[in-house]
CSV table of C-alpha atoms in Angstrom, one decimal:
chain,number,residue,atom,x,y,z
N,1,MET,CA,64.4,42.4,-32.5
N,2,SER,CA,63.9,43.4,-28.9
N,3,GLY,CA,65.1,41.1,-26.2
N,4,ALA,CA,61.6,40.6,-24.8
N,5,THR,CA,60.2,39.7,-28.2
N,6,ALA,CA,63.1,37.4,-29.0
N,7,ASP,CA,62.4,35.4,-25.8
N,8,ARG,CA,58.8,34.9,-26.8
N,9,VAL,CA,58.9,34.5,-30.5
N,10,THR,CA,58.5,31.0,-31.8
N,11,PRO,CA,58.4,29.9,-35.4
N,12,GLU,CA,54.7,29.2,-35.0
N,13,LEU,CA,54.0,32.7,-33.7
N,14,ARG,CA,55.9,34.4,-36.5
N,15,ARG,CA,54.1,32.2,-39.0
N,16,ASP,CA,50.7,33.2,-37.5
N,17,VAL,CA,51.6,36.9,-37.6
N,18,LEU,CA,52.6,36.6,-41.3
N,19,THR,CA,49.4,34.7,-42.0
N,20,THR,CA,47.3,37.7,-41.0
N,21,LEU,CA,49.0,40.0,-43.6
N,22,LEU,CA,47.7,40.7,-47.1
N,23,PRO,CA,50.1,43.2,-48.9
N,24,GLY,CA,50.0,44.5,-52.4
N,25,PHE,CA,53.0,45.0,-54.7
N,26,ALA,CA,53.9,46.8,-58.0
N,27,GLY,CA,54.2,45.3,-61.4
N,28,PRO,CA,53.2,42.2,-63.3
N,29,GLU,CA,55.6,39.8,-61.6
N,30,ALA,CA,55.9,38.7,-58.0
N,31,PRO,CA,59.0,40.2,-56.3
N,32,GLU,CA,61.4,37.9,-54.5
N,33,TRP,CA,60.6,39.4,-51.1
N,34,LEU,CA,56.9,38.5,-51.6
N,35,LEU,CA,57.6,34.9,-52.7
N,36,ARG,CA,60.0,34.5,-49.7
N,37,LEU,CA,57.3,35.7,-47.2
N,38,LEU,CA,54.7,33.5,-48.9
N,39,ARG,CA,56.9,30.5,-48.3
N,40,GLU,CA,57.2,31.6,-44.7
N,41,GLY,CA,53.4,31.7,-44.3
N,42,LEU,CA,52.3,35.1,-45.5
N,43,GLY,CA,48.5,35.1,-45.6
N,44,GLY,CA,48.2,36.2,-49.2
N,45,VAL,CA,48.3,39.0,-51.7
N,46,CYS,CA,45.9,41.6,-52.9
N,47,VAL,CA,46.1,42.1,-56.7
N,48,PHE,CA,45.5,45.6,-58.1
N,49,ALA,CA,45.3,47.0,-61.6
N,50,THR,CA,49.1,47.6,-61.8
N,51,ASN,CA,49.6,43.9,-61.5
N,52,VAL,CA,47.2,43.0,-64.4
N,53,HIS,CA,48.4,43.2,-68.0
N,54,SER,CA,46.1,40.4,-69.3
N,55,SER,CA,44.1,37.5,-68.0
N,56,GLU,CA,46.7,35.1,-69.1
N,57,GLN,CA,49.5,37.0,-67.4
N,58,LEU,CA,47.5,37.3,-64.2
N,59,ALA,CA,46.8,33.5,-64.3
N,60,GLY,CA,50.6,32.9,-64.5
N,61,LEU,CA,51.2,35.4,-61.6
N,62,THR,CA,48.6,33.8,-59.3
N,63,ALA,CA,50.1,30.3,-60.1
N,64,ALA,CA,53.5,31.5,-59.0
N,65,LEU,CA,52.0,33.0,-55.8
N,66,ARG,CA,50.1,29.8,-55.0
N,67,ALA,CA,53.2,27.7,-55.7
N,68,ALA,CA,55.0,29.6,-53.0
N,69,ASN,CA,52.0,29.1,-50.6
N,70,PRO,CA,49.2,26.8,-51.7
N,71,HIS,CA,47.0,28.2,-48.8
N,72,ALA,CA,47.5,31.9,-49.8
N,73,VAL,CA,44.5,34.1,-50.3
N,74,VAL,CA,44.8,35.9,-53.7
N,75,ALA,CA,42.4,38.7,-53.4
N,76,ILE,CA,41.2,41.2,-56.0
N,77,ASP,CA,39.1,44.3,-55.7
N,78,GLU,CA,36.6,43.3,-58.5
N,79,GLU,CA,33.1,44.6,-58.1
N,80,GLY,CA,32.1,44.1,-61.7
N,81,GLY,CA,31.0,47.7,-62.3
N,82,ASP,CA,32.8,51.0,-62.0
N,83,VAL,CA,35.4,49.4,-59.7
N,84,THR,CA,37.3,46.9,-61.7
N,85,ARG,CA,40.8,45.5,-61.8
N,86,LEU,CA,40.4,42.7,-64.4
N,87,PHE,CA,39.1,45.2,-66.9
N,88,ALA,CA,41.0,48.3,-65.8
N,89,ASP,CA,42.3,49.0,-69.3
N,90,ARG,CA,38.8,49.1,-70.9
N,91,GLY,CA,36.0,49.1,-68.3
N,92,ALA,CA,34.0,46.2,-67.0
N,93,PRO,CA,31.4,44.6,-69.4
N,94,TYR,CA,28.8,44.2,-66.7
N,95,PRO,CA,26.1,46.4,-65.2
N,96,GLY,CA,27.2,47.7,-61.8
N,97,ASN,CA,25.4,47.5,-58.5
N,98,ALA,CA,23.3,50.7,-58.8
N,99,VAL,CA,21.9,49.5,-62.2
N,100,LEU,CA,21.2,46.0,-60.9
N,101,GLY,CA,19.4,47.5,-57.9
N,102,ARG,CA,17.2,49.6,-60.1
N,103,ILE,CA,16.3,46.6,-62.3
N,104,ASP,CA,15.6,44.8,-59.1
N,105,ASP,CA,15.7,41.2,-60.3
N,106,VAL,CA,17.7,39.1,-57.8
N,107,GLU,CA,18.2,36.3,-60.3
N,108,LEU,CA,19.9,38.7,-62.7
N,109,THR,CA,22.1,40.0,-59.9
N,110,ARG,CA,23.0,36.4,-59.0
N,111,ALA,CA,23.8,35.7,-62.6
N,112,VAL,CA,26.0,38.8,-62.9
N,113,GLY,CA,27.7,37.9,-59.6
N,114,ARG,CA,28.5,34.4,-61.0
N,115,ALA,CA,29.8,35.9,-64.3
N,116,VAL,CA,32.1,38.1,-62.4
N,117,GLY,CA,33.2,35.2,-60.3
N,118,GLU,CA,33.9,33.0,-63.3
N,119,ALA,CA,36.1,35.8,-64.8
N,120,ILE,CA,38.0,36.0,-61.5
N,121,ALA,CA,38.3,32.3,-61.1
N,122,ALA,CA,39.8,32.0,-64.6
N,123,THR,CA,42.7,34.1,-63.4
N,124,GLY,CA,43.4,32.1,-60.3
N,125,CYS,CA,42.3,34.7,-57.8
N,126,THR,CA,40.4,33.2,-54.8
N,127,MET,CA,38.6,36.2,-53.2
N,128,THR,CA,37.0,39.4,-54.4
N,129,PHE,CA,36.4,42.4,-52.2
N,130,GLY,CA,32.7,42.6,-53.1
N,131,PRO,CA,29.9,43.0,-53.1
N,132,ASP,CA,29.6,46.6,-51.8
N,133,ALA,CA,26.8,46.3,-49.2
N,134,ASP,CA,26.7,50.0,-48.3
N,135,ILE,CA,23.4,51.8,-48.5
N,136,ASN,CA,24.1,55.0,-50.5
N,137,SER,CA,21.7,57.2,-48.5
N,138,ASN,CA,23.8,60.3,-49.0
N,139,ALA,CA,23.9,61.6,-52.6
N,140,GLN,CA,27.0,63.6,-51.7
N,141,ASN,CA,29.0,60.4,-51.0
N,142,PRO,CA,32.3,60.7,-52.8
N,143,VAL,CA,33.4,57.1,-52.6
N,144,ILE,CA,30.4,54.8,-52.7
N,145,GLY,CA,27.7,56.1,-55.1
N,146,VAL,CA,27.0,53.7,-57.9
N,147,ARG,CA,28.9,51.0,-56.1
N,148,SER,CA,25.8,50.6,-54.0
N,149,PHE,CA,22.7,48.6,-54.9
N,150,GLY,CA,20.5,51.6,-53.7
N,151,ALA,CA,19.4,54.0,-51.0
N,152,GLU,CA,17.0,51.7,-49.2
N,153,PRO,CA,17.9,48.7,-46.9
N,154,GLY,CA,15.5,46.2,-48.4
N,155,PRO,CA,16.7,46.2,-52.0
N,156,VAL,CA,20.3,46.5,-51.0
N,157,ALA,CA,20.0,43.5,-48.7
N,158,ARG,CA,18.3,41.4,-51.3
N,159,HIS,CA,20.9,42.1,-54.0
N,160,THR,CA,23.8,41.9,-51.7
N,161,ALA,CA,22.8,38.3,-50.8
N,162,ALA,CA,22.2,37.4,-54.5
N,163,TRP,CA,25.6,38.7,-55.6
N,164,VAL,CA,27.3,36.8,-52.7
N,165,GLN,CA,25.6,33.6,-53.8
N,166,GLY,CA,26.5,34.2,-57.4
N,167,VAL,CA,30.2,34.9,-57.0
N,168,GLN,CA,30.7,32.1,-54.5
N,169,SER,CA,28.9,29.6,-56.8
N,170,ALA,CA,31.8,30.3,-59.2
N,171,GLY,CA,34.3,29.2,-56.5
N,172,VAL,CA,35.4,32.7,-55.5
N,173,ASP,CA,35.1,33.9,-51.9
N,174,ALA,CA,33.0,37.0,-51.4
N,175,SER,CA,33.9,39.8,-49.0
N,176,ALA,CA,30.9,42.1,-48.3
N,177,LYS,CA,31.9,45.6,-47.5
N,178,HIS,CA,32.3,48.1,-45.8
N,179,PHE,CA,31.0,47.1,-42.3
N,180,PRO,CA,29.1,48.5,-40.6
N,181,GLY,CA,28.2,50.8,-43.6
N,182,HIS,CA,29.9,53.5,-45.5
N,183,GLY,CA,26.9,54.9,-47.3
N,184,ASP,CA,25.9,57.8,-45.2
N,185,THR,CA,29.2,59.7,-45.5
N,186,ALA,CA,30.4,62.8,-47.4
N,187,THR,CA,34.1,62.0,-46.7
N,188,ASP,CA,36.4,59.6,-48.5
N,189,SER,CA,38.1,57.4,-45.9
N,190,HIS,CA,41.1,57.0,-48.2
N,191,LEU,CA,41.8,60.7,-47.4
N,192,ALA,CA,40.3,61.3,-43.9
N,193,LEU,CA,38.3,59.8,-41.1
N,194,PRO,CA,34.5,60.0,-41.9
N,195,VAL,CA,32.2,60.4,-38.9
N,196,VAL,CA,28.8,58.7,-39.1
N,197,ASP,CA,26.9,59.9,-36.0
N,198,LEU,CA,23.8,57.8,-36.5
N,199,PRO,CA,21.3,56.8,-33.7
N,200,LEU,CA,21.8,53.1,-32.9
N,201,GLU,CA,18.2,52.4,-33.9
N,202,GLN,CA,18.8,53.7,-37.4
N,203,LEU,CA,22.1,51.8,-37.6
N,204,HIS,CA,20.4,48.6,-36.8
N,205,GLU,CA,17.4,49.1,-39.0
N,206,ARG,CA,19.2,50.5,-42.0
N,207,GLU,CA,23.0,50.0,-42.3
N,208,LEU,CA,23.3,46.6,-40.8
N,209,GLU,CA,20.5,45.0,-42.8
N,210,PRO,CA,22.6,44.2,-45.9
N,211,PHE,CA,25.3,42.6,-43.8
N,212,ARG,CA,22.8,40.4,-42.1
N,213,ALA,CA,21.7,39.3,-45.5
N,214,ALA,CA,25.3,38.7,-46.6
N,215,ILE,CA,25.9,36.6,-43.5
N,216,ALA,CA,22.7,34.6,-44.1
N,217,ALA,CA,23.8,34.0,-47.7
N,218,GLY,CA,27.1,32.5,-46.5
N,219,THR,CA,29.6,35.2,-47.3
N,220,ARG,CA,33.0,33.9,-46.3
N,221,SER,CA,34.4,37.3,-45.3
N,222,ILE,CA,33.4,40.8,-44.4
N,223,MET,CA,35.5,43.9,-44.9
N,224,THR,CA,35.5,46.6,-42.3
N,225,SER,CA,35.3,50.4,-42.9
N,226,HIS,CA,37.5,53.2,-41.5
N,227,ILE,CA,34.7,55.2,-40.2
N,228,LEU,CA,34.0,56.6,-36.8
N,229,LEU,CA,30.6,55.8,-35.2
N,230,PRO,CA,30.4,57.8,-32.0
N,231,GLN,CA,27.3,56.0,-30.8
N,232,LEU,CA,29.2,52.8,-30.8
N,233,ASP,CA,32.8,53.8,-30.2
N,234,ALA,CA,33.7,57.5,-29.9
N,235,GLU,CA,37.5,56.8,-30.0
N,236,HIS,CA,38.2,54.1,-32.7
N,237,PRO,CA,37.1,53.7,-36.3
N,238,ALA,CA,35.3,50.5,-37.0
N,239,THR,CA,38.4,48.7,-38.2
N,240,LEU,CA,40.1,49.3,-34.9
N,241,SER,CA,37.1,48.9,-32.6
N,242,ARG,CA,36.6,45.7,-30.6
N,243,ARG,CA,33.2,46.9,-29.6
N,244,ILE,CA,32.1,47.1,-33.2
N,245,LEU,CA,33.9,44.0,-34.6
N,246,HIS,CA,33.8,41.6,-31.6
N,247,GLY,CA,30.7,42.9,-30.0
N,248,LEU,CA,28.5,43.8,-32.9
N,249,LEU,CA,29.7,41.7,-35.9
N,250,ARG,CA,30.7,38.6,-34.0
N,251,GLY,CA,28.4,38.8,-31.1
N,252,GLU,CA,25.2,40.3,-32.2
N,253,LEU,CA,25.2,39.4,-35.9
N,254,GLY,CA,26.9,36.0,-35.3
N,255,PHE,CA,29.4,36.2,-38.1
N,256,GLU,CA,31.9,33.4,-37.9
N,257,GLY,CA,33.9,34.0,-41.1
N,258,VAL,CA,37.0,36.0,-41.8
N,259,ILE,CA,37.0,39.7,-41.0
N,260,VAL,CA,39.2,41.6,-43.5
N,261,SER,CA,40.4,45.1,-42.8
N,262,ASP,CA,40.0,47.8,-45.5
N,263,ALA,CA,43.5,48.9,-46.6
N,264,LEU,CA,45.5,50.1,-43.6
N,265,ASP,CA,47.4,52.6,-45.7
N,266,MET,CA,44.2,54.7,-45.9
N,267,ALA,CA,44.2,57.8,-43.7
N,268,GLY,CA,41.0,56.7,-41.9
N,269,ALA,CA,43.0,53.8,-40.3
N,270,SER,CA,46.7,54.8,-40.1
N,271,GLY,CA,46.5,58.6,-40.1
N,272,GLY,CA,48.4,59.9,-37.1
N,273,ARG,CA,49.5,56.4,-35.9
N,274,GLY,CA,51.2,54.7,-38.9
N,275,ILE,CA,50.4,51.3,-40.5
N,276,PRO,CA,52.3,49.1,-37.9
N,277,GLU,CA,50.3,50.4,-35.0
N,278,ALA,CA,47.1,50.3,-37.0
N,279,ALA,CA,47.8,46.6,-37.7
N,280,VAL,CA,48.2,45.9,-34.0
N,281,LEU,CA,45.0,47.7,-33.2
N,282,ALA,CA,43.1,46.0,-36.0
N,283,LEU,CA,44.1,42.5,-34.9
N,284,ALA,CA,43.2,43.3,-31.3
N,285,ALA,CA,39.8,44.6,-32.4
N,286,GLY,CA,39.0,41.4,-34.2
N,287,CYS,CA,40.3,41.7,-37.8
N,288,ASP,CA,41.7,38.4,-39.1
N,289,LEU,CA,43.3,39.4,-42.4
N,290,LEU,CA,44.9,42.8,-42.7
N,291,CYS,CA,44.8,44.4,-46.2
N,292,ILE,CA,48.0,46.6,-46.1
N,293,GLY,CA,47.9,48.6,-49.3
N,294,THR,CA,48.8,48.7,-53.0
N,295,ASP,CA,52.6,49.0,-53.2
N,296,ASN,CA,54.3,47.5,-50.3
N,297,SER,CA,57.8,46.2,-49.7
N,298,GLY,CA,59.5,43.4,-47.8
N,299,ALA,CA,61.0,45.8,-45.3
N,300,GLN,CA,57.6,47.3,-44.6
N,301,MET,CA,56.1,43.8,-44.0
N,302,GLU,CA,58.9,43.0,-41.6
N,303,GLU,CA,58.3,46.3,-39.8
N,304,ILE,CA,54.6,45.5,-39.4
N,305,ALA,CA,55.3,41.9,-38.3
N,306,GLN,CA,57.8,43.2,-35.7
N,307,ALA,CA,55.2,45.7,-34.4
N,308,ILE,CA,52.7,42.8,-33.9
N,309,LEU,CA,55.4,40.6,-32.2
N,310,ASP,CA,56.3,43.5,-29.9
N,311,ALA,CA,52.7,44.0,-29.0
N,312,VAL,CA,52.4,40.3,-28.1
N,313,ALA,CA,55.5,40.5,-26.0
N,314,ALA,CA,54.2,43.6,-24.2
N,315,GLY,CA,50.9,42.0,-23.4
N,316,ARG,CA,49.0,44.4,-25.6
N,317,LEU,CA,47.9,41.7,-28.0
N,318,PRO,CA,47.3,38.1,-26.9
N,319,ALA,CA,49.1,35.5,-28.9
N,320,GLU,CA,45.8,33.5,-28.9
N,321,ARG,CA,44.1,36.3,-30.8
N,322,VAL,CA,46.8,36.1,-33.5
N,323,ALA,CA,46.5,32.3,-33.6
N,324,GLU,CA,42.7,32.6,-33.9
N,325,ALA,CA,43.0,35.1,-36.8
N,326,ALA,CA,45.6,32.9,-38.6
N,327,ALA,CA,43.5,29.8,-38.2
N,328,ARG,CA,40.5,31.6,-39.8
N,329,VAL,CA,42.6,32.7,-42.7
N,330,ARG,CA,44.0,29.2,-43.3
N,331,GLY,CA,40.5,27.9,-43.2
N,332,LEU,CA,39.6,29.9,-46.3
N,333,ALA,CA,41.8,27.6,-48.3
N,334,VAL,CA,39.7,24.6,-47.3
N,335,ALA,CA,36.5,26.4,-48.0
N,336,HIS,CA,37.8,27.8,-51.3
N,337,GLY,CA,38.9,24.3,-52.4
N,338,ALA,CA,35.4,22.9,-51.7
N,339,SER,CA,33.6,25.7,-53.5
N,340,ARG,CA,36.0,25.6,-56.5
N,341,ASP,CA,35.3,21.9,-56.8
N,342,ALA,CA,31.6,22.5,-56.7
N,343,ALA,CA,31.9,25.2,-59.3
N,344,ALA,CA,33.8,22.8,-61.6
N,345,ARG,CA,31.0,20.3,-61.3
N,346,ALA,CA,28.4,22.9,-62.2
N,347,GLU,CA,26.4,22.0,-65.3
N,348,SER,CA,26.9,25.3,-67.2
N,349,PRO,CA,28.6,28.7,-66.9
N,350,ALA,CA,26.7,31.9,-66.1
N,351,ARG,CA,24.2,33.0,-68.7
N,352,LEU,CA,23.2,36.6,-68.8
N,353,PRO,CA,19.7,37.2,-70.3
N,354,ALA,CA,19.4,38.0,-74.0
N,355,ASP,CA,17.4,41.2,-73.2
N,356,LEU,CA,20.0,42.5,-70.8
N,357,ASP,CA,20.6,45.7,-72.8
N,358,ALA,CA,16.8,46.5,-72.8
N,359,ARG,CA,16.7,45.9,-69.0
N,360,VAL,CA,19.7,48.2,-68.4
N,361,ARG,CA,18.1,50.8,-70.6
N,362,ALA,CA,14.9,50.7,-68.6
N,363,ALA,CA,16.9,51.4,-65.5
N,364,PHE,CA,18.1,54.7,-66.8
N,365,ASP,CA,16.3,57.8,-65.6
N,366,VAL,CA,15.4,59.8,-68.7
N,367,GLY,CA,14.0,63.2,-68.0
N,368,PRO,CA,11.8,65.3,-70.2
N,369,ALA,CA,14.6,67.6,-71.3
N,370,ALA,CA,16.7,64.7,-72.6
N,371,ARG,CA,13.7,63.2,-74.4
N,372,ALA,CA,12.7,66.5,-76.0
N,373,ARG,CA,16.2,67.4,-77.2
N,374,LEU,CA,17.4,63.9,-78.2
N,375,GLY,CA,14.2,62.2,-79.0
N,376,SER,CA,14.0,63.1,-82.7
N,377,SER,CA,17.7,63.8,-83.3
N,378,ARG,CA,20.3,61.2,-83.8
N,379,ALA,CA,23.1,63.7,-84.2
N,380,VAL,CA,25.2,65.2,-81.4
N,381,GLY,CA,27.1,68.4,-82.2
N,382,THR,CA,29.4,68.6,-79.2
N,383,VAL,CA,30.2,66.3,-76.3
N,384,VAL,CA,31.4,68.1,-73.2
N,385,ARG,CA,33.4,65.4,-71.3
N,386,VAL,CA,33.5,66.3,-67.6
N,387,GLU,CA,36.6,64.8,-66.1
N,388,THR,CA,36.8,64.7,-62.3
N,389,VAL,CA,39.4,63.2,-60.0
N,390,ALA,CA,38.5,59.5,-59.6
N,391,ASN,CA,38.4,58.3,-56.1
N,392,ILE,CA,41.1,55.9,-55.2
N,393,ALA,CA,38.7,52.9,-55.1
N,394,VAL,CA,37.8,53.4,-58.8
N,395,GLY,CA,41.1,54.5,-60.1
N,396,ALA,CA,42.0,55.5,-63.6
N,397,VAL,CA,39.6,53.3,-65.6
N,398,PRO,CA,38.1,54.3,-68.9
N,399,TRP,CA,34.5,55.2,-68.3
N,400,GLY,CA,31.3,55.9,-70.1
N,401,PRO,CA,31.1,56.0,-73.9
N,402,PHE,CA,34.8,57.1,-73.8
N,403,ALA,CA,35.7,53.6,-72.8
N,404,LEU,CA,34.4,52.4,-76.1
N,405,THR,CA,37.0,54.4,-77.9
N,406,ALA,CA,39.8,53.7,-75.4
N,407,VAL,CA,39.9,50.0,-76.3
N,408,PRO,CA,37.9,49.4,-79.5
N,409,ASP,CA,35.8,46.2,-79.7
N,410,ALA,CA,34.6,45.0,-83.1
N,411,ASP,CA,31.6,43.3,-81.5
N,412,ARG,CA,30.5,46.5,-79.8
N,413,PRO,CA,32.1,49.5,-81.6
N,414,ALA,CA,32.0,53.1,-80.5
N,415,PRO,CA,29.0,54.9,-81.9
N,416,ASP,CA,29.2,57.1,-84.9
N,417,TRP,CA,27.6,60.0,-82.9
N,418,LEU,CA,30.6,60.0,-80.5
N,419,ALA,CA,33.2,59.9,-83.3
N,420,ASP,CA,31.4,62.6,-85.3
N,421,ALA,CA,30.8,65.1,-82.5
N,422,ALA,CA,33.3,67.7,-81.5
N,423,GLU,CA,34.7,67.0,-78.0
N,424,VAL,CA,35.4,69.5,-75.2
N,425,VAL,CA,37.2,68.2,-72.2
N,426,LEU,CA,36.2,70.1,-69.0
N,427,ASP,CA,37.9,69.8,-65.7
N,428,ALA,CA,38.7,71.9,-62.7
N,429,SER,CA,41.6,73.6,-64.5
N,430,ALA,CA,40.1,73.8,-68.1
N,431,PRO,CA,37.4,76.5,-68.5
N,432,LEU,CA,34.4,76.0,-70.7
N,433,PRO,CA,34.7,77.7,-74.2
N,434,ASP,CA,32.1,80.3,-75.1
N,435,PRO,CA,28.9,78.3,-75.1
N,436,ALA,CA,27.6,80.1,-78.1
N,437,THR,CA,30.4,78.7,-80.3
N,438,LEU,CA,29.6,75.0,-79.6
N,439,ALA,CA,27.9,73.0,-82.3
N,440,GLY,CA,24.6,71.6,-81.0
N,441,PRO,CA,23.0,69.6,-79.6
N,442,VAL,CA,25.4,69.7,-76.7
N,443,LEU,CA,25.8,66.6,-74.6
N,444,VAL,CA,27.4,67.1,-71.2
N,445,ILE,CA,28.6,63.7,-69.9
N,446,GLY,CA,30.1,63.3,-66.4
N,447,LYS,CA,29.8,61.5,-63.0
N,448,ASP,CA,28.2,62.9,-59.9
N,449,LEU,CA,27.9,66.3,-61.7
N,450,HIS,CA,26.1,68.0,-58.8
N,451,ARG,CA,29.1,67.4,-56.5
N,452,HIS,CA,31.6,69.4,-58.5
N,453,ALA,CA,31.4,73.2,-58.5
N,454,PHE,CA,33.2,73.7,-61.8
N,455,ALA,CA,30.8,71.3,-63.5
N,456,VAL,CA,27.7,73.0,-62.0
N,457,GLU,CA,29.0,76.4,-63.1
N,458,ALA,CA,29.7,75.2,-66.6
N,459,ILE,CA,26.2,73.6,-67.0
N,460,ASP,CA,24.6,76.8,-65.7
N,461,ARG,CA,26.4,78.8,-68.3
N,462,LEU,CA,25.4,76.5,-71.1
N,463,ARG,CA,21.8,76.4,-70.0
N,464,ALA,CA,21.7,80.2,-69.7
N,465,THR,CA,23.0,80.6,-73.3
N,466,ARG,CA,21.2,77.8,-75.3
N,467,ASP,CA,18.3,75.5,-75.2
N,468,ASP,CA,19.8,72.3,-76.8
N,469,VAL,CA,21.9,71.1,-73.8
N,470,VAL,CA,21.4,67.7,-72.3
N,471,THR,CA,23.3,66.7,-69.2
N,472,VAL,CA,24.1,63.0,-68.7
N,473,ASP,CA,25.1,61.8,-65.2
N,474,MET,CA,26.8,58.4,-65.2
N,475,GLY,CA,27.4,58.5,-61.5
N,476,TRP,CA,24.9,58.9,-58.6
N,477,PRO,CA,22.8,62.0,-59.4
N,478,SER,CA,21.3,64.4,-56.8
N,479,GLU,CA,17.8,63.6,-55.6
N,480,ASP,CA,16.3,66.5,-57.6
N,481,ARG,CA,18.1,65.5,-60.8
N,482,ALA,CA,19.0,69.2,-61.2
N,483,TYR,CA,22.1,68.4,-63.3
N,484,ALA,CA,21.0,65.0,-64.7
N,485,ASP,CA,18.6,65.2,-67.6
N,486,LEU,CA,19.5,61.6,-68.1
N,487,ALA,CA,21.0,59.4,-65.4
N,488,THR,CA,22.5,56.0,-66.1
N,489,PHE,CA,23.6,55.1,-62.5
N,490,GLY,CA,26.9,53.6,-63.7
N,491,ALA,CA,29.7,54.2,-66.1
N,492,SER,CA,31.0,50.7,-66.7
N,493,ARG,CA,31.7,49.7,-70.3
N,494,GLY,CA,28.6,47.5,-70.4
N,495,VAL,CA,26.3,50.3,-69.2
N,496,ALA,CA,28.1,52.8,-71.6
N,497,ALA,CA,27.4,50.6,-74.6
N,498,THR,CA,23.7,50.5,-73.8
N,499,PHE,CA,23.7,54.3,-73.3
N,500,ALA,CA,25.5,54.8,-76.6
N,501,ASP,CA,23.0,52.8,-78.5
N,502,LEU,CA,20.2,54.7,-76.8
N,503,VAL,CA,21.5,58.0,-78.0
N,504,ALA,CA,22.1,56.6,-81.5
N,505,GLU,CA,18.5,55.4,-81.8
N,506,GLY,CA,16.9,58.5,-80.3
N,507,LEU,CA,15.0,58.8,-77.1
N,508,THR,CA,11.6,58.1,-78.7
N,509,GLU,CA,10.2,55.6,-76.2
N,510,PRO,CA,9.1,56.4,-72.6
N,511,SER,CA,11.5,55.3,-69.9
N,512,GLU,CA,10.2,52.3,-67.9
N,513,VAL,CA,11.8,53.7,-64.7
N,514,SER,CA,11.1,57.2,-63.7
């Protein structure tokens, strides 16, 4: 510890610094370094799929974390759709945001939010990094897509507010993300720094509308994005920009809750500067709780804490800013306790409608080619499974109808058509076999097919050779639907089961959503 820092460090300041940190760790059990820091005041822990083996195991883990620090935030990145940690082994059973936005029933969205919240609460987690409040206005977006409620501000705002209300009614804190909007990007901020050079008028009228709605709905936290908005701050990404967090989010939008950084191990935040410096800049900008990453260590946490203490000693970061951030984080425990008690007093758990499958099915976009080629045929000759590299937010989660075979469920078994069809796995390194040799009809199933050159080339070859090809996009399709004869707008287990039944029954009825 530097001499200057040693002279100024008090137990209270070190505890405040630790309270602003939210690391992750590997494995199903809490390491000793983590429990020690929790006892010293560490703000909390972010739980990832590697920490979850079962709901029962996770409940035991969170109990151990809260025993070390009863005020700790135990956060999880559970959006209830394609992004899931609780159901990372099998896929989430709920319709994701894009499907909910297309159904456009805020009461259903509120009910799904509550159902997700109840599943989270049962494990002892206190916060979820959701809902995704981004407006997916760019169909080339590699990281948002079906995590968004839609491409227009009005519906996204309505459903963001409903999901916040639903999840918080179950006693789980919401964290609307990724402020001030990650929808109009074609770059993944996990890997680089996206630039969104929007006119300020468009930013205010479009990107900010869902966050206003989330604030009005009482969201207890908002997560920042690692994107550069030159019209607001040409030097710092939003997470590190005081102009954006203090001036816009606190000042103009009036948000008084906890500002959480997106993970600081992402290139958009720490690229070229390192995580310790990113942590200092994020606190100075106005973040209160710093999500560090997925697999951290005690030594790394001490390095980050020391960098913050050195910044305080050097006058770069006021101790009062650190104390303010820590106080907000500790306040979550009080708010969470009250909401948890209210949830316990609720008369009944979430009830999803009996006709949910039919409503999800109506949200699919079924084009004429799909209807003509599958409408009277319940057999599928070949399934071409298009595997692309999942973005880091989604991770390696079973998706689409393939999730139904990854972890079988007697109540909702995998369809016969999938088991009976030949399967071809196509990825960037596996060429398509001779199209003429494939048994038909040929069902091509992938996500965001138009964004992947190898998938586009394979589909073009198939279509040039035969007339019984149906392309199914379970991601966010292009606007012209050129490579989506049928679009489901989600690949969660719940959506996949509805899609599987639809194929089994035949596409004989007109789609209710065009």
